[in-house]
Coordinates of C-alpha atoms in Angstrom, one line a residue:
X1 CA 40.3 4.3 -31.6
X2 CA 36.6 3.4 -31.9
X3 CA 35.7 6.8 -30.3
X4 CA 37.9 8.7 -32.7
X5 CA 36.3 6.9 -35.7
X6 CA 32.9 7.7 -34.4
X7 CA 33.6 11.4 -34.0
X8 CA 35.2 11.5 -37.4
X9 CA 32.0 10.0 -39.0
X10 CA 29.9 12.5 -37.1
X11 CA 32.0 15.4 -38.4
X12 CA 31.6 14.1 -42.0
X13 CA 27.9 13.7 -41.5
X14 CA 27.2 17.3 -40.4
X15 CA 27.9 19.0 -43.8
X16 CA 26.1 16.2 -45.6
X17 CA 23.0 16.7 -43.5
X18 CA 23.3 20.4 -43.8
X19 CA 23.4 20.2 -47.7
X20 CA 20.5 17.7 -47.6
X21 CA 18.4 20.1 -45.5
X22 CA 19.1 23.0 -47.8
X23 CA 18.1 20.9 -50.8
X24 CA 14.8 19.9 -49.1
X25 CA 14.0 23.5 -48.2
X26 CA 14.6 24.6 -51.8
X27 CA 12.5 21.7 -53.2
X28 CA 9.7 22.5 -50.8
X29 CA 9.6 26.1 -52.0
X30 CA 9.7 25.3 -55.7
X31 CA 6.5 26.5 -57.4
X32 CA 4.3 24.0 -59.2
X33 CA 4.0 23.9 -63.0
X34 CA 2.3 26.8 -64.6
X35 CA -0.8 26.0 -66.8
X36 CA -1.7 28.8 -69.2
X37 CA -5.3 29.5 -70.3
X38 CA -8.3 27.5 -69.3
X39 CA -7.7 24.0 -67.8
X40 CA -10.0 21.1 -66.8
X41 CA -9.4 19.0 -63.8
X42 CA -10.8 15.5 -63.2
X43 CA -10.9 14.3 -59.6
X44 CA -12.8 13.6 -56.4
X45 CA -14.1 16.1 -53.9
X46 CA -12.2 15.6 -50.6
X47 CA -13.4 18.5 -48.6
X48 CA -16.3 20.9 -48.9
X49 CA -17.1 24.2 -47.1
X50 CA -20.0 26.6 -47.6
X51 CA -19.6 30.2 -46.4
X52 CA -22.2 32.3 -44.7
X53 CA -23.0 33.9 -48.1
X54 CA -23.8 30.5 -49.6
X55 CA -20.7 30.2 -51.6
X56 CA -19.0 26.8 -51.7
X57 CA -15.3 26.1 -51.6
X58 CA -14.1 22.5 -52.3
X59 CA -10.8 20.7 -52.3
X60 CA -10.3 18.3 -55.3
X61 CA -7.7 15.6 -55.5
X62 CA -7.0 15.4 -59.2
X63 CA -6.6 12.3 -61.4
X64 CA -5.9 14.2 -64.6
X65 CA -5.4 17.8 -65.7
X66 CA -6.3 18.8 -69.3
X67 CA -4.6 21.9 -70.7
X68 CA -3.9 22.9 -74.3
X69 CA -5.4 19.8 -75.7
X70 CA -3.2 17.5 -73.6
X71 CA -4.1 15.2 -70.8
X72 CA -1.7 14.8 -67.9
X73 CA -2.2 12.2 -65.2
X74 CA -1.1 13.9 -62.0
X75 CA -2.1 13.9 -58.4
X76 CA -2.6 17.5 -57.2
X77 CA -4.7 19.3 -54.6
X78 CA -6.8 22.1 -56.0
X79 CA -9.0 24.5 -54.0
X80 CA -12.0 25.4 -56.2
X81 CA -14.3 28.3 -55.5
X82 CA -17.6 27.6 -57.1
X83 CA -20.0 30.2 -58.4
X84 CA -23.0 30.8 -56.2
X85 CA -25.8 28.3 -56.9
X86 CA -23.5 25.4 -57.7
X87 CA -23.3 22.8 -55.0
X88 CA -21.5 19.5 -54.8
X89 CA -20.7 17.1 -51.9
X90 CA -17.7 15.2 -50.7
X91 CA -17.0 12.1 -52.7
X92 CA -18.4 13.5 -56.0
X93 CA -16.3 12.8 -59.1
X94 CA -16.1 16.0 -61.1
X95 CA -14.7 17.6 -64.2
X96 CA -14.2 21.3 -63.4
X97 CA -13.1 23.9 -65.9
X98 CA -11.3 27.2 -65.0
X99 CA -7.9 28.8 -64.8
X100 CA -5.4 27.1 -62.5
X101 CA -3.6 29.7 -60.3
X102 CA -0.5 29.4 -58.2
X103 CA -0.7 30.7 -54.7
X104 CA 0.6 34.3 -54.3
X105 CA 3.3 35.3 -51.9
X106 CA 2.9 38.1 -49.4
X107 CA 2.9 41.6 -50.8
X108 CA 3.8 43.3 -47.4
X109 CA 6.5 42.1 -45.0
X110 CA 4.9 40.4 -42.1
X111 CA 1.6 40.0 -43.9
X112 CA -0.2 36.7 -44.5
X113 CA 1.8 34.7 -47.0
X114 CA -0.7 32.5 -49.0
X115 CA 2.2 30.7 -50.8
X116 CA 3.7 29.4 -47.5
X117 CA 0.2 28.6 -46.2
X118 CA -0.7 26.6 -49.3
X119 CA 2.6 24.8 -49.3
X120 CA 2.2 23.8 -45.6
X121 CA -1.3 22.6 -46.3
X122 CA -0.1 20.6 -49.3
X123 CA -2.4 22.6 -51.7
X124 CA -1.1 23.1 -55.2
X125 CA -3.5 25.4 -57.0
X126 CA -6.7 27.5 -56.7
X127 CA -9.4 27.8 -59.3
X128 CA -12.6 29.8 -59.8
X129 CA -15.2 27.9 -61.8
X130 CA -18.8 28.1 -63.0
X131 CA -18.4 25.0 -65.2
X132 CA -18.8 21.8 -63.2
X133 CA -19.8 18.3 -64.5
X134 CA -20.5 15.5 -62.1
X135 CA -20.0 12.0 -63.6
X136 CA -20.0 9.7 -60.5
X137 CA -19.4 9.3 -56.8
X138 CA -16.6 7.9 -54.8
X139 CA -17.9 6.5 -51.5
X140 CA -15.6 6.6 -48.6
X141 CA -17.9 5.7 -45.8
X142 CA -15.5 6.2 -42.9
X143 CA -14.3 9.5 -44.2
X144 CA -17.8 10.7 -44.9
X145 CA -18.8 9.8 -41.3
X146 CA -15.8 11.8 -40.0
X147 CA -16.8 14.7 -42.3
X148 CA -20.3 14.7 -40.9
X149 CA -19.0 14.8 -37.4
X150 CA -16.7 17.7 -38.2
X151 CA -19.6 19.7 -39.8
X152 CA -21.8 19.0 -36.7
X153 CA -19.1 20.4 -34.4
X154 CA -18.7 23.4 -36.7
X155 CA -22.5 24.0 -36.6
X156 CA -22.4 24.0 -32.8
X157 CA -19.8 26.7 -32.9
X158 CA -21.9 28.8 -35.3
X159 CA -24.9 28.5 -33.0
X160 CA -23.2 29.0 -29.6
X161 CA -20.4 31.5 -30.4
X162 CA -20.3 35.1 -31.8
X163 CA -19.6 35.5 -35.5
X164 CA -16.1 36.8 -34.9
X165 CA -15.1 34.0 -32.5
X166 CA -16.7 31.0 -34.3
X167 CA -14.1 30.9 -37.2
X168 CA -11.2 30.9 -34.7
X169 CA -12.8 28.0 -32.7
X170 CA -13.3 26.1 -35.9
X171 CA -9.7 26.5 -36.9
X172 CA -8.4 25.5 -33.5
X173 CA -10.7 22.5 -32.8
X174 CA -11.5 21.0 -36.2
X175 CA -8.7 22.4 -38.4
X176 CA -11.2 24.2 -40.6
X177 CA -9.4 27.5 -41.6
X178 CA -11.7 28.3 -44.5
X179 CA -13.8 30.8 -42.5
X180 CA -10.8 32.9 -41.3
X181 CA -10.6 36.2 -43.2
X182 CA -7.3 37.9 -44.0
X183 CA -7.8 40.4 -41.1
X184 CA -7.8 37.6 -38.5
X185 CA -4.9 35.9 -40.1
X186 CA -2.9 39.1 -40.2
X187 CA -3.8 39.9 -36.6
X188 CA -2.5 36.6 -35.3
X189 CA 0.5 36.7 -37.6
X190 CA 1.5 40.2 -36.3
X191 CA 1.1 39.1 -32.7
X192 CA 3.4 36.1 -33.4
X193 CA 0.8 33.5 -32.5
X194 CA -0.3 32.4 -36.0
X195 CA 0.6 28.9 -35.0
X196 CA -2.4 28.9 -32.7
X197 CA -4.7 28.7 -35.7
X198 CA -3.2 25.4 -36.9
X199 CA -3.8 22.2 -35.1
X200 CA -0.4 21.2 -33.8
X201 CA 1.5 20.0 -30.7
X202 CA -0.5 22.1 -28.2
X203 CA -3.8 20.9 -29.4
X204 CA -2.9 17.2 -29.7
X205 CA -1.3 17.2 -26.3
X206 CA -4.4 18.6 -24.6
X207 CA -6.7 16.1 -26.5
X208 CA -4.5 13.1 -25.7
X209 CA -4.1 14.0 -22.0
X210 CA -7.9 14.4 -21.7
X211 CA -8.5 11.0 -23.4
X212 CA -5.9 9.3 -21.3
X213 CA -7.3 10.9 -18.1
X214 CA -10.8 9.6 -19.0
X215 CA -9.6 6.0 -19.4
X216 CA -7.5 6.2 -16.2
X217 CA -9.7 8.2 -13.9
X218 CA -13.2 7.3 -15.1
X219 CA -12.8 3.8 -16.5
X220 CA -10.0 2.9 -14.1
X221 CA -7.6 1.6 -16.8
X222 CA -4.0 1.0 -16.0
X223 CA -1.6 3.5 -17.6
X224 CA -0.4 0.9 -20.1
X225 CA -3.9 0.0 -21.3
X226 CA -5.0 3.6 -21.3
X227 CA -2.1 4.5 -23.6
X228 CA -3.0 1.6 -25.9
X229 CA -6.6 2.9 -26.1
X230 CA -5.4 6.5 -26.8
X231 CA -3.2 5.6 -29.8
X232 CA -6.0 4.6 -32.3
X233 CA -8.2 7.5 -31.1
X234 CA -5.4 10.0 -31.8
X235 CA -5.2 8.5 -35.3
X236 CA -8.9 9.2 -35.7
X237 CA -8.4 12.7 -34.4
X238 CA -5.7 13.3 -37.1
X239 CA -8.3 12.4 -39.8
X240 CA -10.9 14.5 -38.1
X241 CA -8.8 17.7 -38.3
X242 CA -7.9 17.0 -41.9
X243 CA -4.5 15.3 -41.7
X244 CA -2.5 18.5 -42.0
X245 CA 1.3 18.3 -41.8
X246 CA 1.6 20.0 -38.4
X247 CA -1.1 17.8 -36.9
X248 CA 0.4 14.7 -38.4
X249 CA 3.8 15.5 -36.9
X250 CA 2.4 16.2 -33.5
X251 CA 0.2 13.0 -33.5
X252 CA 3.2 10.9 -34.6
X253 CA 5.1 12.3 -31.6
X254 CA 2.3 11.5 -29.2
X255 CA 1.9 8.0 -30.7
X256 CA 5.6 7.3 -30.0
X257 CA 5.3 8.6 -26.4
X258 CA 2.2 6.4 -25.7
X259 CA 3.8 3.4 -27.4
X260 CA 6.6 3.8 -24.9
X261 CA 4.0 3.4 -22.1
X262 CA 2.6 0.3 -23.8
X263 CA 6.0 -1.4 -23.8
X264 CA 6.9 -0.1 -20.3
X265 CA 9.5 2.4 -21.5
X266 CA 9.8 5.8 -20.0
X267 CA 9.8 8.4 -22.8
X268 CA 12.2 11.4 -22.9
X269 CA 9.8 14.2 -23.8
X270 CA 12.6 16.7 -24.1

């Protein structure tokens, strides 16, 4: 009787989970609010990139958005392209004016879909601006140290690798996709290997195995203690690559596997 009840509950749960999954997909693909005209955003600079041409692109986490004379407290992530000659640094508190634009969907089938890319990266809007006011700084010493390390690694790629290879290496190792042009994105997308450009399971597995091997082979740690040492380092690696969704999912999976080693449980990696 118990087995029959269990199977009946499972049968009822399947359509419920199916409907829930559809709702989550529809919610994830819903566009953000449209702001007409010029807007002003108030927030902190979370990431900063400077192109080879000297143009800066920043990621701002907003505190408020001003539009049509109204202030709205909201937490959004906005990619801002600054006019040449305007430079800010991570941690700066800014008020930036410009037109908030929603990401565009792909025009051609199979082409790079900026809408899906922005959604996956948890970015909400883009903005082009030449009107920037700095009113303070938000110091995050740990994050600033990680950012400096990321920039140092990217500089090594610029120095050691050809111009057409360096952007790919940055994307794969540090999660910095800002230097990838549309041609490279389309090339990887058409080949069916666009996932290689995003830090995900393959990358985190290689990194975690290398770290674990270092502790076990070089430092002679037992597997249990090596796994315990790997866990916080993988969390730091997640921050290093920008904490993107794909990387977070992979790191969580690896953390669970290594936690199983810590408590002497054999993980089922399938």
